[in-house]
XYZ file of C-alpha atoms in Angstrom:
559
model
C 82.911 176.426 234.424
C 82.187 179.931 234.085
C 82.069 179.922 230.667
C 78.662 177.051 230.547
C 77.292 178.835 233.185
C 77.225 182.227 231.163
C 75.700 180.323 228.230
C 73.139 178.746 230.938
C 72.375 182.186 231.677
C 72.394 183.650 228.163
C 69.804 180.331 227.186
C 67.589 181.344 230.448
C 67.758 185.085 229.579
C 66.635 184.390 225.519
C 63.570 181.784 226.524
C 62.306 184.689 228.713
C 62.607 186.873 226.303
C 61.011 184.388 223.386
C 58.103 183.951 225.805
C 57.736 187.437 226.131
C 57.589 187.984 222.094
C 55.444 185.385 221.003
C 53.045 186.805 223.685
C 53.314 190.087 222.467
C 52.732 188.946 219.063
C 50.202 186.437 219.944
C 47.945 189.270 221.562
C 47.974 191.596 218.786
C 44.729 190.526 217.147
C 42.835 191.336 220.049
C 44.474 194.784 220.743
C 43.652 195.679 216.895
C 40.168 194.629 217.606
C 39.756 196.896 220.421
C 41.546 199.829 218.799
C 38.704 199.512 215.980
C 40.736 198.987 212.925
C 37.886 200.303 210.928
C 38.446 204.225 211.315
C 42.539 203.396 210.380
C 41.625 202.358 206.625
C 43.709 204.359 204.525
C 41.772 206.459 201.886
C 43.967 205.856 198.355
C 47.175 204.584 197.463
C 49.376 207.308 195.958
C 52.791 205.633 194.599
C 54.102 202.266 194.234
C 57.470 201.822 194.700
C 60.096 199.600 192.072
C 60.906 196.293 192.641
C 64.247 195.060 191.664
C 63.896 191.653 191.894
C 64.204 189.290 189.514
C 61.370 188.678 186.874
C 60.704 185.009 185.455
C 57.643 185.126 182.406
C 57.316 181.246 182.574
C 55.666 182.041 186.091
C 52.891 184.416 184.592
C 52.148 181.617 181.839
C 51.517 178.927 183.981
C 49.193 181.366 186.284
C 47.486 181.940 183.075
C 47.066 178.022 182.922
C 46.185 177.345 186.289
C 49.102 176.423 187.533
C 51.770 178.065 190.230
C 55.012 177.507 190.312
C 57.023 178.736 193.323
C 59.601 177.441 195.398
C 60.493 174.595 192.643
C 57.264 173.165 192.923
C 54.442 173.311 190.671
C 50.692 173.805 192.492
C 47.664 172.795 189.755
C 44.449 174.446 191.030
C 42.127 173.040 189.206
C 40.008 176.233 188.993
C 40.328 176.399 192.567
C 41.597 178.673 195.111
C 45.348 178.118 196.135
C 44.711 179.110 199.385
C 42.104 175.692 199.912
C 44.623 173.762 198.285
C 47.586 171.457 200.382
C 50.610 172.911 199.710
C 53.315 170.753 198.086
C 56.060 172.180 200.133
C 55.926 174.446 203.429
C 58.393 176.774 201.559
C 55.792 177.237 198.084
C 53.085 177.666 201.437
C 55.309 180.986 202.317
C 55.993 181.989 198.989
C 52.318 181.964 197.980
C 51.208 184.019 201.239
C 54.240 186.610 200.315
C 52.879 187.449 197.265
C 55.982 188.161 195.110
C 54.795 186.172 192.331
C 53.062 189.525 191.147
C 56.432 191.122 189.912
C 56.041 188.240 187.373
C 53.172 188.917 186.339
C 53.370 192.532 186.268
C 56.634 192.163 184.254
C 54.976 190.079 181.862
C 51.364 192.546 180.574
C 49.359 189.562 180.071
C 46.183 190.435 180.917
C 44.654 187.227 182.238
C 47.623 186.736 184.245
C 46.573 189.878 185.651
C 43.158 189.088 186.571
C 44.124 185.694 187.407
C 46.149 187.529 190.156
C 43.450 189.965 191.290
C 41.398 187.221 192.136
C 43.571 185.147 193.970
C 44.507 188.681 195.746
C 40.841 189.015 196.748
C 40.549 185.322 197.436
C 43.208 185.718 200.211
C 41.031 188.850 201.890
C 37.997 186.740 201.685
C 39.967 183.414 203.740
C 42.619 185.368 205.309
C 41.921 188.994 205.524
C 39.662 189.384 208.572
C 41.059 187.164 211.307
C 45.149 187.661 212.129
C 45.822 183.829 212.715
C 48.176 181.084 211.176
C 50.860 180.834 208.585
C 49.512 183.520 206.424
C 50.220 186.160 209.329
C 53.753 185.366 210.268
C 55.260 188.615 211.350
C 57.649 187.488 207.916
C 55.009 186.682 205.905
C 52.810 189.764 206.588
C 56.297 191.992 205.732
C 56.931 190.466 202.557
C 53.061 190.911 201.622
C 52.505 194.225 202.713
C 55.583 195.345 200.655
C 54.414 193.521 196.888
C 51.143 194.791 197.649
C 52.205 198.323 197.439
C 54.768 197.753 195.004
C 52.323 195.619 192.773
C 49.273 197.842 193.418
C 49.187 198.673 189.851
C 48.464 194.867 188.776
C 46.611 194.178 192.007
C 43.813 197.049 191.481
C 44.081 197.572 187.126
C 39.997 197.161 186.364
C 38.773 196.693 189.970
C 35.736 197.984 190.843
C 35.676 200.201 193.901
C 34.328 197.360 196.395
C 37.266 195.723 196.005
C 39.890 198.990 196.028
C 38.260 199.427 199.314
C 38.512 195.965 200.539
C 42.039 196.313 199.287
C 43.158 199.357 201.428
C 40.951 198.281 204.488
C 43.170 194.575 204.230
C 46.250 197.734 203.791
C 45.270 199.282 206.627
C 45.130 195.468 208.608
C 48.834 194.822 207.608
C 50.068 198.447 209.163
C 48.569 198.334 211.998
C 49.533 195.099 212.924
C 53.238 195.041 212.124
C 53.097 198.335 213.855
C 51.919 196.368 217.226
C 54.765 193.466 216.812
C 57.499 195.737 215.295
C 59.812 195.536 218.326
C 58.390 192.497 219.673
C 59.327 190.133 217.279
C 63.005 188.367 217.515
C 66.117 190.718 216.447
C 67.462 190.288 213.183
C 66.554 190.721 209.419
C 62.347 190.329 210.159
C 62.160 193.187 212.413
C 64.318 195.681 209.862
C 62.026 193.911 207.207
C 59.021 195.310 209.183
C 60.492 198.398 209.386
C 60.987 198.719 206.219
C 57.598 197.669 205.217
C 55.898 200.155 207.581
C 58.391 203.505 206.472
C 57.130 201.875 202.572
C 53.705 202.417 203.366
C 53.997 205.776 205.226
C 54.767 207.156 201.953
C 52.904 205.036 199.311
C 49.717 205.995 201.520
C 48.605 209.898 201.964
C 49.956 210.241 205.262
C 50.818 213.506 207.280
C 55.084 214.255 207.252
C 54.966 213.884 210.896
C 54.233 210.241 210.608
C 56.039 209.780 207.333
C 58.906 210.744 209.674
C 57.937 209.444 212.906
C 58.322 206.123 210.298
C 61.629 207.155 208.913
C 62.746 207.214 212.587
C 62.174 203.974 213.815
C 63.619 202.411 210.403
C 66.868 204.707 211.021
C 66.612 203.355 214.752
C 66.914 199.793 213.192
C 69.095 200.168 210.623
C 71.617 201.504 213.036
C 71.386 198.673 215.315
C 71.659 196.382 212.244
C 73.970 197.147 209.766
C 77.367 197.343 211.413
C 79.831 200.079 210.529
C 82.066 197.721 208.188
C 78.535 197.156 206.138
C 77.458 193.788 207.343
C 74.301 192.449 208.705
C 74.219 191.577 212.361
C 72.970 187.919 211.200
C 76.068 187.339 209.739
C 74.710 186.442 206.712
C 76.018 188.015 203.288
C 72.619 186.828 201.187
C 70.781 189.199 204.039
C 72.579 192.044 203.001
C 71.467 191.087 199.568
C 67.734 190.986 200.194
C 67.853 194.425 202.467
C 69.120 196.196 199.536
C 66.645 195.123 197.112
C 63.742 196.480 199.377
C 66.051 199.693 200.653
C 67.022 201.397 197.143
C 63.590 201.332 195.848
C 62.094 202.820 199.353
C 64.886 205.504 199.076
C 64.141 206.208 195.440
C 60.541 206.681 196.760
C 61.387 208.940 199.492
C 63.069 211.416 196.641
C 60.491 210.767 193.982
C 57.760 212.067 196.425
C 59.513 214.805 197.937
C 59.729 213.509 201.293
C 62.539 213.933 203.614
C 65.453 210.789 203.086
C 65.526 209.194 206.494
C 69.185 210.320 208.233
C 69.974 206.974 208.043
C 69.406 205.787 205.276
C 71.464 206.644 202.819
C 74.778 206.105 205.002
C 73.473 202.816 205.699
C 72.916 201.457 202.144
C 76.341 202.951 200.896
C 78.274 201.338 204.015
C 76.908 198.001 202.183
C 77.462 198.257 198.992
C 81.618 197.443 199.830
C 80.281 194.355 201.990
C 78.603 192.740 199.749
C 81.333 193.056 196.905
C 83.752 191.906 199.954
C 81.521 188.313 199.762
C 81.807 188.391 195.794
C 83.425 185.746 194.153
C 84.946 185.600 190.394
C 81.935 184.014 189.320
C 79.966 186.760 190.438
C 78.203 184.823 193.180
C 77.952 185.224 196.592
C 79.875 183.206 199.542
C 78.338 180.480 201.332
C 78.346 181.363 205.085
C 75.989 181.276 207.607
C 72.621 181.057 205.560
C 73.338 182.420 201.796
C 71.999 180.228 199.158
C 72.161 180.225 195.314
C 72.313 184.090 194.577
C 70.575 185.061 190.831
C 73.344 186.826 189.015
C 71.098 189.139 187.506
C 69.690 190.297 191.329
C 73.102 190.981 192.446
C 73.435 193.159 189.334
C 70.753 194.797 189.425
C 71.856 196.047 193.144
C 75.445 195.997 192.450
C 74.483 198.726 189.737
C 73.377 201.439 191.965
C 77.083 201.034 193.324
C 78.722 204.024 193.821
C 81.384 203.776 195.599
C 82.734 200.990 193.548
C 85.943 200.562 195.371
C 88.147 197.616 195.796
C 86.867 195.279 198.456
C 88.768 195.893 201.848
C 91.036 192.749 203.143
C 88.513 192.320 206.474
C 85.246 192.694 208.192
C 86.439 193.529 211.513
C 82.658 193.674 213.153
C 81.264 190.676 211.173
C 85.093 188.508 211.530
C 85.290 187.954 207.559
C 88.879 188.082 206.294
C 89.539 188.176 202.224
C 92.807 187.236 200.956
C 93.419 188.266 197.180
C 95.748 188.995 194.842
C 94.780 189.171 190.964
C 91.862 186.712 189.974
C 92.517 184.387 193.080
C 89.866 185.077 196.246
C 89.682 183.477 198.903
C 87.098 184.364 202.095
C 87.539 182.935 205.491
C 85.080 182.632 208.453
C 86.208 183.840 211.690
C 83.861 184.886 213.655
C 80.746 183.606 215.795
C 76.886 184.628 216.245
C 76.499 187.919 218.493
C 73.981 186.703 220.004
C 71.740 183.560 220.716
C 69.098 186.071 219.457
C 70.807 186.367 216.145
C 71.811 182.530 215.324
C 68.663 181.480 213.902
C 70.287 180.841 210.946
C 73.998 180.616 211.940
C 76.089 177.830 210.494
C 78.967 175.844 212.344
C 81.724 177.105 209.951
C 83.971 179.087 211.957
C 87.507 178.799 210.281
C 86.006 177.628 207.126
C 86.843 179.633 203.943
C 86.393 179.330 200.121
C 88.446 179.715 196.960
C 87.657 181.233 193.609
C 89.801 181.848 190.845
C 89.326 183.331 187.467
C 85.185 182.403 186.513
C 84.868 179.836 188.804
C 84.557 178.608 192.517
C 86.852 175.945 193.199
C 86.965 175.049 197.256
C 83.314 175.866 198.644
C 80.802 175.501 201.370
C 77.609 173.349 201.079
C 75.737 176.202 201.420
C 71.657 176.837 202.771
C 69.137 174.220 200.661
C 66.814 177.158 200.141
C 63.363 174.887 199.474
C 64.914 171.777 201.192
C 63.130 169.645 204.211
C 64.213 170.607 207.594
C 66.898 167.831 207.564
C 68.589 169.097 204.747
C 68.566 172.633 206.171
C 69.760 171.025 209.573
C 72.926 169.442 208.234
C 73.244 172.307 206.153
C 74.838 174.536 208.849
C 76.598 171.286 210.384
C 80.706 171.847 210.637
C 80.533 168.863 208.283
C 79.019 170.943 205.459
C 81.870 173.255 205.465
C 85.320 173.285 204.387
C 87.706 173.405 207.780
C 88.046 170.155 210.209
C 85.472 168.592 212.290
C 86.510 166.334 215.315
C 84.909 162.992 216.485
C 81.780 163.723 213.952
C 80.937 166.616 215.946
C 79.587 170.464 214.910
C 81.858 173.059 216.610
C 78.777 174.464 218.061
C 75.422 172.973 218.892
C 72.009 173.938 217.479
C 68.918 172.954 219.488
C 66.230 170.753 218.337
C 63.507 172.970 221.004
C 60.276 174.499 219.557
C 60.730 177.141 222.145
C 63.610 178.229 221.484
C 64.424 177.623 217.644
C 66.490 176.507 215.759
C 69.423 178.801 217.688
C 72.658 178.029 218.706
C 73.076 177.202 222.154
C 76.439 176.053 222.898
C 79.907 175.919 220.861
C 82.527 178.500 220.395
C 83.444 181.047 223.341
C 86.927 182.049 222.181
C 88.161 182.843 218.892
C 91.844 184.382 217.717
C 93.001 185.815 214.946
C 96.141 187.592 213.637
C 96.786 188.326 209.688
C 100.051 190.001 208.707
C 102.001 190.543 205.644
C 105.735 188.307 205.541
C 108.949 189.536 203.954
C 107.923 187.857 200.959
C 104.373 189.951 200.649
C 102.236 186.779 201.189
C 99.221 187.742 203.029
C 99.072 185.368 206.286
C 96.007 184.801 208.639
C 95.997 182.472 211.337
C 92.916 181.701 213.767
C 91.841 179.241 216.071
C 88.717 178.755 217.729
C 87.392 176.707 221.435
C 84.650 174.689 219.566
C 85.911 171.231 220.355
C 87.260 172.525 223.907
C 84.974 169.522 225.573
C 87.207 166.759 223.722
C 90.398 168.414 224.388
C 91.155 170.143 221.754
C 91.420 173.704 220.150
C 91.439 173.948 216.202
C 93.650 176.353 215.124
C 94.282 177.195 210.680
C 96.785 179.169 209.369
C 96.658 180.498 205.923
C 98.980 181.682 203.139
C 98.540 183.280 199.977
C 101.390 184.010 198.470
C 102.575 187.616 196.296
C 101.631 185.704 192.886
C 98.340 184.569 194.059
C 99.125 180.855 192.822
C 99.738 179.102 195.594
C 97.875 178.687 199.246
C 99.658 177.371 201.921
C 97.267 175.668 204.309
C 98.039 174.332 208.457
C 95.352 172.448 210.276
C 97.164 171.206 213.800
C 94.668 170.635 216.471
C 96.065 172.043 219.940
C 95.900 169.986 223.149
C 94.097 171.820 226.028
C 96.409 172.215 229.183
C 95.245 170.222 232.100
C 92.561 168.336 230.376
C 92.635 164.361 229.348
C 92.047 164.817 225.381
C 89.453 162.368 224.412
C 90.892 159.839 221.511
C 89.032 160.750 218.012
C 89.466 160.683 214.315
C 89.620 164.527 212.691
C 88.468 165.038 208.974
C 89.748 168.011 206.809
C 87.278 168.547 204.626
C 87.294 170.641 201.167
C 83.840 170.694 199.516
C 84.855 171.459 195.542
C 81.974 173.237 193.452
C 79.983 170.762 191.062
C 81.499 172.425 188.273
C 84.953 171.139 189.252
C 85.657 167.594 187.455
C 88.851 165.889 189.870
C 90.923 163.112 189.223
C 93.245 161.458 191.839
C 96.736 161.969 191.009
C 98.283 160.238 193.268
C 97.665 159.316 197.084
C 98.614 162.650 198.022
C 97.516 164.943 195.409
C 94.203 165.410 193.559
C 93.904 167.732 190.876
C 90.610 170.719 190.232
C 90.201 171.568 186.966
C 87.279 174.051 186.014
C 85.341 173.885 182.762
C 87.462 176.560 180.627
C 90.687 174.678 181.873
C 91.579 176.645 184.492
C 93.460 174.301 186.940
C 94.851 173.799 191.082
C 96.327 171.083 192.351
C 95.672 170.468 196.265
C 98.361 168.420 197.724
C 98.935 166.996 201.571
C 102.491 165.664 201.718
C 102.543 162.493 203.119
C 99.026 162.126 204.223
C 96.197 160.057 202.111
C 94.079 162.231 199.943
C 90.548 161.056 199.371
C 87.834 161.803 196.719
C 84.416 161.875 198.602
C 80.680 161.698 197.237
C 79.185 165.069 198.487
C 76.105 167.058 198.103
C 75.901 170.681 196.777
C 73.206 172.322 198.765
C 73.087 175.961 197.016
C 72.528 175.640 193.322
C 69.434 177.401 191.993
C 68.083 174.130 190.723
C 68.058 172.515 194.059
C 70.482 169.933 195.533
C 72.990 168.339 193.387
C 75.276 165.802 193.397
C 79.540 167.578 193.996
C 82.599 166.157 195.615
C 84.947 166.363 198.540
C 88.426 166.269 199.166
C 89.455 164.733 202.699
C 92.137 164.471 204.794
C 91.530 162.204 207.899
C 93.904 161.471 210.739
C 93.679 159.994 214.441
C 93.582 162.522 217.451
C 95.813 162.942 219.596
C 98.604 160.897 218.037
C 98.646 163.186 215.002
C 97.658 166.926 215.884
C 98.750 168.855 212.714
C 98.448 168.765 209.202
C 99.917 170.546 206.063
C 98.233 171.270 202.796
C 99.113 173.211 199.620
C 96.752 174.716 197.148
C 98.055 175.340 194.046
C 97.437 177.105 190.501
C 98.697 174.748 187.387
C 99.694 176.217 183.856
């Protein structure tokens, strides 16, 4: 009882404080109109900072053509403007009004994509540039804009005449001013440090007194504090965050030095407490684990990060502030889940996945999550962070937590897991042993408790699923499904009734095995591959709550 009416309370406290934002927000136009925007237009542009994110030619060819591809969808203008045009998916919509397409074209010196891109540049001032309404002006959306602008000035302004440079940094001085209004107004998380970041950017790409080049450095330091926990991970929970904040914070720091300013205090500390988090989330294959929101991860991004590295160290065996654990020994890694959102605030984009985990070994993930359909419809992305779509049990066809369907409040989670527990420890033997449990399913009964085993060779995984009866409480009667979601790459063949075996393109093989218990082969869906959703399998384990309450499982390397 006290625990729902906490959450009733947390709910009531976050729709007051959604209200409050989107009001805040929503009145920012008419406070820059007041403030006379006019005499904040900056008067040049005096650096433009790198941009480390991956670079794709074919994009600048097609612009060349008429034709923009974004998102995994293909827009033909027809020598009109993109921005009259419907949009074939809400997702190429945000990628179009982000404007980082121009890294593609400045990577590829073809000189009509660049003026095809100047136009479209001054196309969006002339439709979007004057009045701060719709999509276009999403506190995200205006981030991610103001940050390839000045990092793609070069493109942007190469053979304008001077009407346009000073449309340009009058539609500059727009984006500052108004992300400096909604800054702390919009909803915690990865926007508001993007924001942050965008605004400390500009400080310094702009001439700008070192008071307020500070002043900026400040409130991003502020942020980043509040953000990136002292084990390295992002407050979201999310390891493809971390990703993306790197790729916008080591080219602002490389700025800072290349100018001469001052290195914000927290900075630096911030980006190398990081750098072991995200090569905690690595797998073999070089990709990142699929919790809580990380999609398809481009190999050569993560390098490109991964190569300002310098601390370089062995990943650490836990996250204790995010509740990751990492078992490994040799080439076999496995990640686990145990941990919950920190807030309501903060589970925008939190998955039902507690006790999940994933397996890699040698090149290849064998035992995965689903993963976040990055360009998907809202129904994909929905089922997406189901408990379904992730390798650990669900009960009676249930998440472990629930997400709400409101408009007002998001897509946040609302209700699910109050208590988690976790122990790891080391056995006689050196296997490395972690056993959780979590309240998810407390409603029906029932607490969900995993224990797992790695063993000294790093060949074999000893797994226990037993689903604990709640004291005083009438469990309700319900089938449980272990499920194992196995990497497209993975071909399986049935064994036997028991035992199915992985085997990974160079041969590399496991064998998962539950002793007397039937072992099914499952169609699934793979919801993270760079090429969209594709067809994968799933390995299941069903059994009838409460007469059965435990399971046993072994994992196992062949050859």
């Amino acid at each position: 009882m006290a625990s729902s009416l906490n959450n009733r309370f947390s709910v009531a406290v976050y729709v007051l404080r959604t209200i409050r934002s989107r009001i805040m927000v929503s009145v920012a136009p008419v406070r820059l109109k007041l403030w006379k925007l006019s005499s904040r237009v900056p008067s040049a542009l005096v650096a433009a900072p790198t941009d480390l994110r991956a670079v794709d030619p074919y994009v600048a060819q097609e612009l060349v053509h008429g034709r923009i591809f974004l998102a995994g969808r293909i827009l033909e203008t027809g020598g009109l403007s993109p921005f009259l045009l419907e949009a074939p998916s809400t997702a190429f919509e945000a990628r179009l009004h982000a404007f980082g397409w121009l890294r593609h074209v400045r990577a590829s010196r073809l000189e009509e994509a660049g003026h095809r891109a100047r136009m479209h540049v001054a196309e969006w001032m002339s439709l979007h540039g004057k009045r701060i309404r719709g999509v276009a002006w999403t506190p995200e959306l205006a981030a991610q804009r103001l940050t390839s602008w000045l990092s793609h000035s070069p493109v942007i302004l190469q053979k304008a005449d001077t009407n346009f440079y000073r449309r340009f940094l009058k539609c500059i001085g727009l984006h500052v001013a108004y992300l400096g209004l909604i800054a702390k107004h919009v909803p915690d998380g990865e926007i508001r440090l993007k924001i942050r970041i965008a605004l400390a950017m500009a400080s310094i790409s702009m001439p700008n007194s070192a008071t307020k080049i500070a002043r900026q450095g400040r409130k991003l330091d502020h942020e980043m504090e509040r953000q990136i926990l002292s084990d390295g991970g992002h407050v979201s929970r999310n390891p493809r965050v971390m990703l993306e904040l790197l790729l916008d914070l080591l080219p602002l720091r490389q700025s800072y030095i290349n100018l001469g300013h001052d290195v914000p205090a927290g900075l630096v500390p911030a980006i190398d407490r990081m750098f072991p988090a995200i090569r905690f989330f690595r797998h073999q294959d070089g990709d990142l684990a699929l919790f809580n929101g990380t999609t398809a991860t481009l190999a050569n991004e993560l390098a490109s990060v991964l190569r300002y590295d310098e601390t370089a160290g062995k990943p650490s065996r836990s996250l204790p502030d995010l509740n990751y654990h990492r078992l490994s020994v040799g080439d076999t890694v496995v990640i686990v889940d145990t941990g919950k959102p920190a807030s309501i605030e903060l589970s925008r984009s939190a998955h039902c996945g507690c006790l999940s985990f994933e397996l890699s070994s040698g090149r290849y993930r064998f035992i995965v999550n689903s993963g976040f359909p990055q360009y998907a419809s809202a129904a994909f992305k929905r089922v997406s962070r189901s408990t379904a779509a992730h390798t650990t049990v669900t009960i009676a066809d249930r998440s472990s937590a629930r997400i709400s369907n409101s408009s007002l409040l998001g897509p946040v989670v609302v209700a699910g897991i109050d208590e988690i527990e976790v122990d790891r420890r080391i056995d006689e033997k050196k296997a490395d042993i972690l056993s959780a449990s979590h309240d998810g399913y407390i409603n029906l009964g029932y607490i969900h408790q995993r224990e797992l085993e790695l063993n000294a060779a790093g060949n074999k995984i000893r797994g226990r699923d037993w689903i604990r009866l709640v004291e005083k409480r009438q469990p309700e009667p319900a089938e449980a499904v272990c499920r194992f979601h196995v990497h497209p790459l993975i071909e399986l063949t049935q064994e036997d009734e028991e035992t199915v075996l992985m085997q990974a393109p160079d041969g590399t093989a496991w064998t998962f095995t539950a002793p007397a218990r039937q072992v099914t082969i499952a169609e699934d869906v793979f919801m993270a591959d760079a090429s969209g959703i594709r067809p994968s399998q799933q390995i299941e384990v069903a059994f009838q709550l409460p007469e059965t309450t435990e399971i046993r499982w072994l994992l196992e390397q062949r050859g």
